[in-house]
Short mmCIF file of C-alpha atoms in Angstrom, two decimals:
data_model
loop_
_atom_site.label_atom_id
_atom_site.label_comp_id
_atom_site.label_asym_id
_atom_site.label_seq_id
_atom_site.Cartn_x
_atom_site.Cartn_y
_atom_site.Cartn_z
CA MET A 1 0.03 28.87 18.79
CA TYR A 2 0.26 25.03 20.53
CA ASN A 3 -2.91 25.72 22.51
CA GLY A 4 -4.79 27.38 19.44
CA LEU A 5 -4.23 24.49 17.29
CA ASN A 6 -5.12 21.74 20.03
CA ILE A 7 -1.57 20.24 19.56
CA GLU A 8 -2.02 19.08 23.10
CA ARG A 9 -4.83 16.67 21.91
CA ILE A 10 -3.34 15.68 18.92
CA ALA A 11 0.41 15.11 18.95
CA SER A 12 1.75 12.06 20.27
CA ALA A 13 3.72 11.81 23.62
CA ALA A 14 6.99 11.73 21.79
CA ASP A 15 5.93 14.88 19.77
CA LYS A 16 5.05 16.61 22.89
CA ARG A 17 8.32 15.71 24.52
CA ARG A 18 10.02 17.20 21.38
CA PHE A 19 7.97 20.34 21.52
CA GLN A 20 9.09 20.89 25.40
CA GLN A 21 12.98 20.19 24.19
CA ALA A 22 12.39 22.76 21.35
CA MET A 23 11.10 25.45 23.53
CA VAL A 24 14.26 25.73 25.44
CA THR A 25 15.92 27.56 22.31
CA PRO A 26 12.71 28.29 20.07
CA ALA A 27 13.03 29.05 16.28
CA PRO A 28 12.22 32.42 14.91
CA PHE A 29 8.32 32.85 14.72
CA THR A 30 8.15 32.95 10.95
CA LEU A 31 5.35 31.53 8.42
CA GLU A 32 8.03 28.91 7.37
CA ASN A 33 9.08 27.52 10.72
CA ILE A 34 5.26 27.37 11.72
CA ARG A 35 4.08 25.54 8.73
CA ALA A 36 7.57 22.97 9.14
CA THR A 37 6.44 22.57 12.93
CA PHE A 38 2.49 22.27 12.90
CA GLY A 39 1.53 21.76 9.40
CA ASP A 40 1.52 18.05 9.52
CA PHE A 41 -0.83 18.40 12.61
CA ILE A 42 -3.25 20.78 10.76
CA LEU A 43 -3.58 18.80 7.71
CA ASN A 44 -3.72 15.20 9.29
CA PRO A 45 -5.04 15.49 12.79
CA ARG A 46 -6.64 12.16 12.56
CA GLY A 47 -3.54 10.55 11.45
CA ASN A 48 -1.17 11.96 14.15
CA ILE A 49 -3.95 10.88 16.49
CA LEU A 50 -3.56 7.18 15.55
CA ARG A 51 0.16 7.37 15.19
CA GLY A 52 0.28 8.47 19.00
CA LEU A 53 -1.68 5.59 19.98
CA ALA A 54 0.41 3.50 17.85
CA GLU A 55 3.81 4.55 19.49
CA VAL A 56 2.58 4.24 22.97
CA PHE A 57 1.30 0.79 22.27
CA CYS A 58 4.02 -0.64 20.53
CA ASP A 59 6.23 0.47 23.33
CA LEU A 60 4.14 -1.91 25.82
CA ASP A 61 4.18 -5.27 23.91
CA PRO A 62 5.63 -6.68 20.40
CA ALA A 63 2.08 -7.85 19.93
CA TYR A 64 0.73 -4.47 19.06
CA LYS A 65 3.31 -3.95 16.48
CA SER A 66 2.11 -7.07 14.35
CA HIS A 67 0.04 -6.33 11.60
CA ASP A 68 -1.34 -10.13 11.66
CA LYS A 69 -2.40 -9.56 15.21
CA VAL A 70 -4.30 -6.53 14.86
CA ARG A 71 -6.04 -8.34 11.78
CA ILE A 72 -7.23 -11.15 13.88
CA GLY A 73 -9.05 -8.91 16.22
CA VAL A 74 -8.78 -8.31 19.89
CA LYS A 75 -8.05 -11.88 20.34
CA GLY A 76 -5.09 -11.51 18.88
CA LEU A 77 -3.94 -8.71 21.38
CA PRO A 78 -2.66 -8.54 25.05
CA LYS A 79 -5.67 -8.19 27.61
CA ARG A 80 -3.12 -6.47 29.77
CA VAL A 81 0.38 -4.89 29.90
CA ILE A 82 2.87 -4.45 32.88
CA LEU A 83 4.09 -1.40 33.71
CA SER A 84 7.23 -0.91 36.00
CA SER A 85 8.10 2.02 38.48
CA LEU A 86 4.73 3.13 39.17
CA SER A 87 4.53 6.01 41.68
CA ASP A 88 3.32 9.37 42.11
CA TYR A 89 5.98 10.88 40.23
CA GLY A 90 8.39 9.66 37.35
CA TRP A 91 8.53 7.47 34.19
CA GLY A 92 6.01 4.84 35.40
CA ARG A 93 3.39 7.28 35.71
CA ASP A 94 4.07 9.36 32.67
CA ARG A 95 3.73 6.23 30.74
CA LEU A 96 0.46 5.71 32.34
CA ALA A 97 -0.80 8.86 31.30
CA ASN A 98 0.43 8.46 27.74
CA ILE A 99 -1.87 5.11 27.69
CA LEU A 100 -4.77 7.25 29.02
CA ASN A 101 -4.15 10.15 26.79
CA ALA A 102 -3.50 8.04 23.57
CA LEU A 103 -6.86 6.44 23.90
CA ALA A 104 -8.68 9.36 25.05
CA ALA A 105 -7.79 11.20 21.82
CA TYR A 106 -8.94 8.15 19.81
CA GLN A 107 -12.15 7.96 21.73
CA ASN A 108 -12.47 11.85 21.74
CA LYS A 109 -12.69 11.85 25.40
CA PRO A 110 -11.25 14.34 27.80
CA LEU A 111 -7.13 14.23 28.40
CA ALA A 112 -6.31 12.64 31.67
CA GLU A 113 -5.92 15.38 34.14
CA TYR A 114 -3.08 14.78 36.73
CA SER A 115 -5.90 14.39 39.73
CA GLU A 116 -7.19 11.50 37.49
CA THR A 117 -4.17 9.39 37.45
CA SER A 118 -3.34 10.22 40.96
CA HIS A 119 -6.61 8.79 42.42
CA PHE A 120 -6.22 5.95 39.58
CA LEU A 121 -2.69 5.16 41.21
CA LYS A 122 -4.59 4.50 44.79
CA ASP A 123 -8.06 3.01 43.31
CA GLY A 124 -7.28 0.70 40.50
CA ASP A 125 -11.11 0.56 39.69
CA SER A 126 -11.81 4.16 39.45
CA LEU A 127 -11.49 4.17 35.63
CA ALA A 128 -13.03 0.96 34.95
CA ILE A 129 -16.19 2.84 33.72
CA ALA A 130 -14.95 6.00 32.60
CA ARG A 131 -11.99 4.92 30.62
CA GLY A 132 -12.08 0.95 30.37
CA VAL A 133 -9.10 0.64 32.17
CA ARG A 134 -8.13 -1.34 35.71
CA LEU A 135 -4.90 -1.35 37.41
CA LYS A 136 -3.39 -3.56 39.84
CA ARG A 137 -0.35 -2.28 41.58
CA PHE A 138 2.52 -4.56 43.49
CA ALA A 139 5.04 -4.06 46.23
CA ASN A 140 7.79 -4.16 43.83
CA GLY A 141 6.60 -0.96 42.28
CA ASN A 142 4.83 -2.83 39.10
CA GLY A 143 1.53 -2.50 37.90
CA HIS A 144 -0.74 -4.58 35.93
CA LEU A 145 -2.82 -2.23 33.49
CA PHE A 146 -5.90 -4.43 32.31
CA PHE A 147 -8.16 -3.38 29.16
CA GLU A 148 -11.98 -3.95 29.62
CA PRO A 149 -13.50 -5.04 26.16
CA ASP A 150 -14.65 -1.78 24.82
CA ALA A 151 -11.13 -0.50 25.44
CA LEU A 152 -9.54 -2.99 23.61
CA ARG A 153 -11.96 -3.04 20.95
CA ASP A 154 -11.09 0.77 20.33
CA ILE A 155 -7.09 0.05 20.38
CA ASN A 156 -7.54 -2.78 17.78
CA LEU A 157 -9.67 -0.55 15.60
CA ALA A 158 -7.17 2.29 16.13
CA LEU A 159 -4.24 0.08 15.29
CA ALA A 160 -6.19 -1.49 12.26
CA GLU A 161 -6.93 1.79 10.61
CA TYR A 162 -3.46 3.26 11.23
CA TYR A 163 -1.73 0.26 9.85
CA GLY A 164 -4.09 -0.55 7.18
CA GLU A 165 -3.65 -3.44 4.46
CA VAL A 166 -0.60 -4.60 2.65
CA LEU A 167 -1.34 -5.81 -0.89
CA PRO A 168 0.18 -8.50 -2.86
CA ASP A 169 3.12 -7.60 -5.18
CA THR A 170 1.57 -7.87 -8.47
CA SER A 171 4.58 -7.52 -10.38
CA GLU A 172 6.15 -10.42 -9.29
CA ASP A 173 3.22 -12.40 -8.38
CA LYS A 174 -0.15 -13.42 -10.32
CA PRO A 175 -1.35 -10.09 -11.79
CA THR A 176 -4.54 -8.69 -10.20
CA GLU A 177 -6.81 -6.21 -11.60
CA LYS A 178 -5.89 -2.66 -10.54
CA ARG A 179 -9.03 -0.83 -8.52
CA PRO A 180 -9.86 2.38 -9.46
CA GLY A 181 -8.36 5.41 -7.41
CA THR A 182 -5.57 3.26 -5.90
CA ALA A 183 -2.29 4.75 -5.38
CA VAL A 184 0.69 3.18 -7.48
CA SER A 185 2.71 2.18 -4.60
CA LYS A 186 -0.05 0.22 -3.34
CA ASP A 187 -1.20 -1.48 -6.60
CA LEU A 188 2.45 -2.79 -7.16
CA GLN A 189 3.30 -3.34 -3.65
CA TYR A 190 5.82 -0.74 -3.98
CA TYR A 191 7.04 1.19 -0.88
CA PRO A 192 10.16 3.41 -1.72
CA THR A 193 12.42 3.59 1.24
CA PRO A 194 12.22 7.18 2.72
CA ALA A 195 15.50 9.06 2.83
CA ALA A 196 15.34 9.17 6.62
CA VAL A 197 15.19 5.48 6.70
CA VAL A 198 18.10 5.04 4.13
CA GLU A 199 20.34 7.19 6.49
CA GLN A 200 19.39 5.12 9.83
CA VAL A 201 19.90 1.80 7.89
CA LEU A 202 23.18 2.64 6.07
CA ALA A 203 24.67 4.09 9.43
CA ASP A 204 25.11 0.39 10.53
CA VAL A 205 26.11 -1.18 7.46
CA TYR A 206 29.73 0.29 7.00
CA ILE A 207 30.19 0.04 3.55
CA ARG A 208 33.87 0.93 2.41
CA GLU A 209 34.96 2.27 -0.91
CA GLY A 210 35.29 -0.22 -3.62
CA GLU A 211 33.20 -2.84 -2.01
CA ARG A 212 30.30 -4.58 -4.12
CA VAL A 213 26.94 -3.99 -3.05
CA LEU A 214 23.56 -5.48 -4.57
CA GLU A 215 20.19 -3.91 -3.79
CA PRO A 216 17.41 -6.47 -4.96
CA SER A 217 14.03 -4.59 -5.96
CA CYS A 218 16.03 -1.51 -6.10
CA GLY A 219 12.84 0.72 -7.25
CA CYS A 220 14.02 4.24 -8.44
CA GLY A 221 17.41 3.68 -6.59
CA ARG A 222 17.52 5.54 -3.03
CA PHE A 223 19.50 3.17 -1.40
CA LEU A 224 21.89 3.15 -4.57
CA ASP A 225 22.09 6.98 -4.25
CA ALA A 226 23.72 6.70 -0.87
CA ILE A 227 25.37 3.93 -1.29
CA ARG A 228 27.46 5.37 -4.46
CA LYS A 229 28.24 8.26 -2.02
CA LYS A 230 30.39 5.93 -0.24
CA GLY A 231 32.43 5.00 -3.04
CA ALA A 232 31.12 1.60 -3.24
CA ASP A 233 30.54 -0.26 -6.35
CA ALA A 234 26.77 -0.88 -6.55
CA VAL A 235 24.36 -2.72 -8.64
CA GLY A 236 20.50 -2.66 -8.65
CA ILE A 237 18.03 -5.40 -9.83
CA GLU A 238 14.49 -4.13 -10.34
CA VAL A 239 11.35 -5.80 -12.30
CA ASP A 240 9.58 -2.63 -13.21
CA PRO A 241 10.64 -1.09 -16.55
CA GLY A 242 9.55 2.56 -15.25
CA ARG A 243 11.60 2.27 -11.89
CA ALA A 244 14.33 0.66 -13.39
CA ALA A 245 14.57 3.58 -16.04
CA GLN A 246 14.56 5.98 -13.28
CA ALA A 247 17.46 4.33 -11.38
CA ARG A 248 19.25 3.96 -14.81
CA ALA A 249 18.71 7.78 -15.39
CA LYS A 250 20.72 8.81 -12.36
CA GLY A 251 23.64 6.63 -13.47
CA HIS A 252 23.04 3.32 -11.77
CA LYS A 253 23.56 -0.07 -12.68
CA VAL A 254 20.50 -1.76 -12.88
CA LEU A 255 19.43 -5.33 -14.33
CA LEU A 256 15.73 -5.51 -15.38
CA ALA A 257 14.52 -8.62 -14.17
CA ASN A 258 12.45 -10.69 -11.57
CA PHE A 259 14.94 -10.91 -8.76
CA LEU A 260 14.01 -14.58 -7.88
CA GLU A 261 14.57 -15.41 -11.29
CA THR A 262 18.18 -14.32 -11.33
CA VAL A 263 21.33 -16.79 -11.11
CA PRO A 264 23.17 -16.11 -7.72
CA THR A 265 26.74 -15.11 -8.07
CA ARG A 266 28.66 -14.98 -4.80
CA ASP A 267 30.72 -12.10 -5.22
CA TYR A 268 29.14 -9.42 -3.33
CA ASP A 269 30.19 -7.66 0.13
CA HIS A 270 26.97 -6.43 0.98
CA VAL A 271 23.23 -7.10 -0.05
CA VAL A 272 21.11 -4.00 1.00
CA MET A 273 17.31 -4.88 0.47
CA ASN A 274 13.94 -3.65 0.93
CA PRO A 275 11.69 -6.65 -0.18
CA PRO A 276 7.94 -6.86 -0.82
CA PHE A 277 6.08 -6.50 2.63
CA PHE A 278 3.17 -8.73 1.52
CA GLY A 279 2.43 -12.19 3.40
CA GLN A 280 5.80 -13.99 3.63
CA HIS A 281 6.92 -13.22 0.29
CA TYR A 282 9.70 -11.48 1.89
CA ALA A 283 11.76 -14.55 3.09
CA LYS A 284 12.11 -15.66 -0.32
CA HIS A 285 13.89 -12.72 -1.28
CA VAL A 286 16.19 -12.62 1.65
CA ASN A 287 17.24 -16.19 1.34
CA HIS A 288 17.94 -15.85 -2.45
CA ALA A 289 19.90 -12.65 -1.61
CA LEU A 290 21.82 -14.58 0.84
CA LYS A 291 23.19 -16.59 -2.11
CA PHE A 292 24.79 -13.53 -3.85
CA LEU A 293 27.32 -12.91 -0.83
CA LYS A 294 30.79 -13.75 -0.79
CA PRO A 295 31.64 -15.81 2.50
CA GLY A 296 31.36 -13.38 5.56
CA GLY A 297 29.15 -11.07 3.25
CA LYS A 298 26.58 -9.19 5.14
CA LEU A 299 22.87 -8.63 4.52
CA THR A 300 20.63 -5.85 5.55
CA ALA A 301 17.05 -6.21 4.79
CA ILE A 302 13.92 -3.93 5.76
CA LEU A 303 11.22 -6.16 6.72
CA PRO A 304 7.35 -5.86 7.96
CA ALA A 305 7.55 -6.33 11.83
CA THR A 306 5.59 -9.72 11.52
CA ALA A 307 9.03 -11.22 10.09
CA ARG A 308 10.24 -10.55 13.72
CA TYR A 309 7.32 -11.20 15.78
CA ASP A 310 4.91 -13.86 14.29
CA HIS A 311 6.56 -15.63 11.27
CA GLY A 312 9.80 -17.28 12.55
CA LEU A 313 11.34 -17.90 9.22
CA LEU A 314 14.39 -16.01 9.37
CA ASP A 315 17.18 -15.65 12.07
CA GLY A 316 19.50 -12.78 12.71
CA ARG A 317 20.09 -9.49 14.56
CA TRP A 318 16.61 -7.52 14.66
CA GLN A 319 16.45 -3.75 15.16
CA ASP A 320 12.98 -2.06 14.93
CA LEU A 321 12.36 1.10 13.02
CA PRO A 322 10.18 3.86 14.64
CA VAL A 323 6.48 3.57 14.14
CA GLY A 324 5.22 5.28 10.75
CA SER A 325 8.79 5.25 9.03
CA PHE A 326 7.19 4.48 5.86
CA SER A 327 4.13 6.59 6.28
CA GLU A 328 5.39 8.91 3.43
CA SER A 329 5.64 5.82 1.27
CA GLY A 330 1.90 4.84 1.90
CA THR A 331 1.99 2.30 4.51
CA ASN A 332 1.95 2.61 8.25
CA ILE A 333 2.70 -0.88 8.60
CA ASN A 334 5.60 -1.35 11.77
CA THR A 335 9.06 -2.44 10.17
CA THR A 336 12.15 -3.87 11.31
CA VAL A 337 15.59 -4.26 10.13
CA LEU A 338 17.05 -7.79 9.70
CA THR A 339 20.94 -8.32 9.58
CA MET A 340 22.51 -11.53 8.61
CA TRP A 341 25.88 -12.83 7.48
CA ALA A 342 26.67 -15.34 4.95
CA LYS A 343 28.58 -18.70 6.11
CA GLU A 344 32.40 -18.58 5.74
CA ALA A 345 33.74 -21.25 3.42
CA ALA A 346 34.37 -24.20 5.00
#
C-alpha cells in the first residue's frame, strides 16, 4: 500500500518516520484505517510535498519560517545552511538526505539514492548541476550547504505557494469588497484555532478552577470550550455577530464588540488569544489585552512567526508551533506562541 500510493515521494521526512514507528505495531488492515492513514496523501499530494519541504527548511533557519522574507523573494532567504554531524552515517547525513529529497519531490526529480549522498559527502561539487547544491565540509564535522540560484528560486516558489497570503481583517479594519469564491475564513481574516492547537497551547497555561480568563476575538468559542472544562470563569469578546452567536449558543459569555474599542478592566488572571494575523495588526491586540490582566497575570497569544523573527514589536517567551498547524483553518502561515506577564503592582 505504501509503495503503491507513492508515499515515499509524497510524504514529508517526519511523516516517513511516523510510518516507520507505526509499523512496529501495525493497525488492523481495514478500510477505515487505510483512509485515516493515507487519505490526505491521496487527496492532496502536492500539499503534502509542499508541507514536507516547509518542514525541512523551517528546521534549518528561522528565515524560512518568515512569510515576509519569502514574499520578498530569493534575496530574503539564506543562500546557505549549516549542517552539523556530517558523516557517512547518522543524523547529519539523514538531514542532508531530507533536504535533497524535499527539493527533489517539488522539482519532480528522482529522490536521492544512498550512493548519491555518499558521493556528495566526498565531493561537495558533484550535485551542483543535477540538484543545484554544493557542500563544503569542515574538520569539526560541520558542513555548509550552498544553494545555486535555480534551487533557491524553487525553494522560494514552493514556500510562497505553501504559505499563501494573509489578507486584512475586514471586520475590524476598513471593509474591502469580497472576491467571488474566496473562503469566508479568508474574507474576514478569521482562522479558527484547530482543536490540536487549543490542546497544545492550554497544556502550558495552567488555568486553575475559578480563575477569570478572557479570550479576545474568541470566534465560535474553541478556546472557551476547553477553558470551561478546566472550571474557569471565561469571557469572550467577538466582533462578528454570527460567530458571537455560535459561542453564546454553547453557553459562553460573549461581548459583541470590537476588542480594540473595549475599556480595559484589570481583573483577569489569564488572557488566551488568537488575534488577526495580517501585517502587524496583532501587536495592537496583544498590547491592549495586557491591560485586562491583574498584576502578575499571564497572557498567551498565537501569532504569525513574523512576530518573533521579523517585527520585534513584542517581547516575552516564544514557542513555535509545528509547520501547518492552521492548515485546516485555511492558512499555512507559520505560527508561534507568545507568553507574557503583566507587571506586578508597584
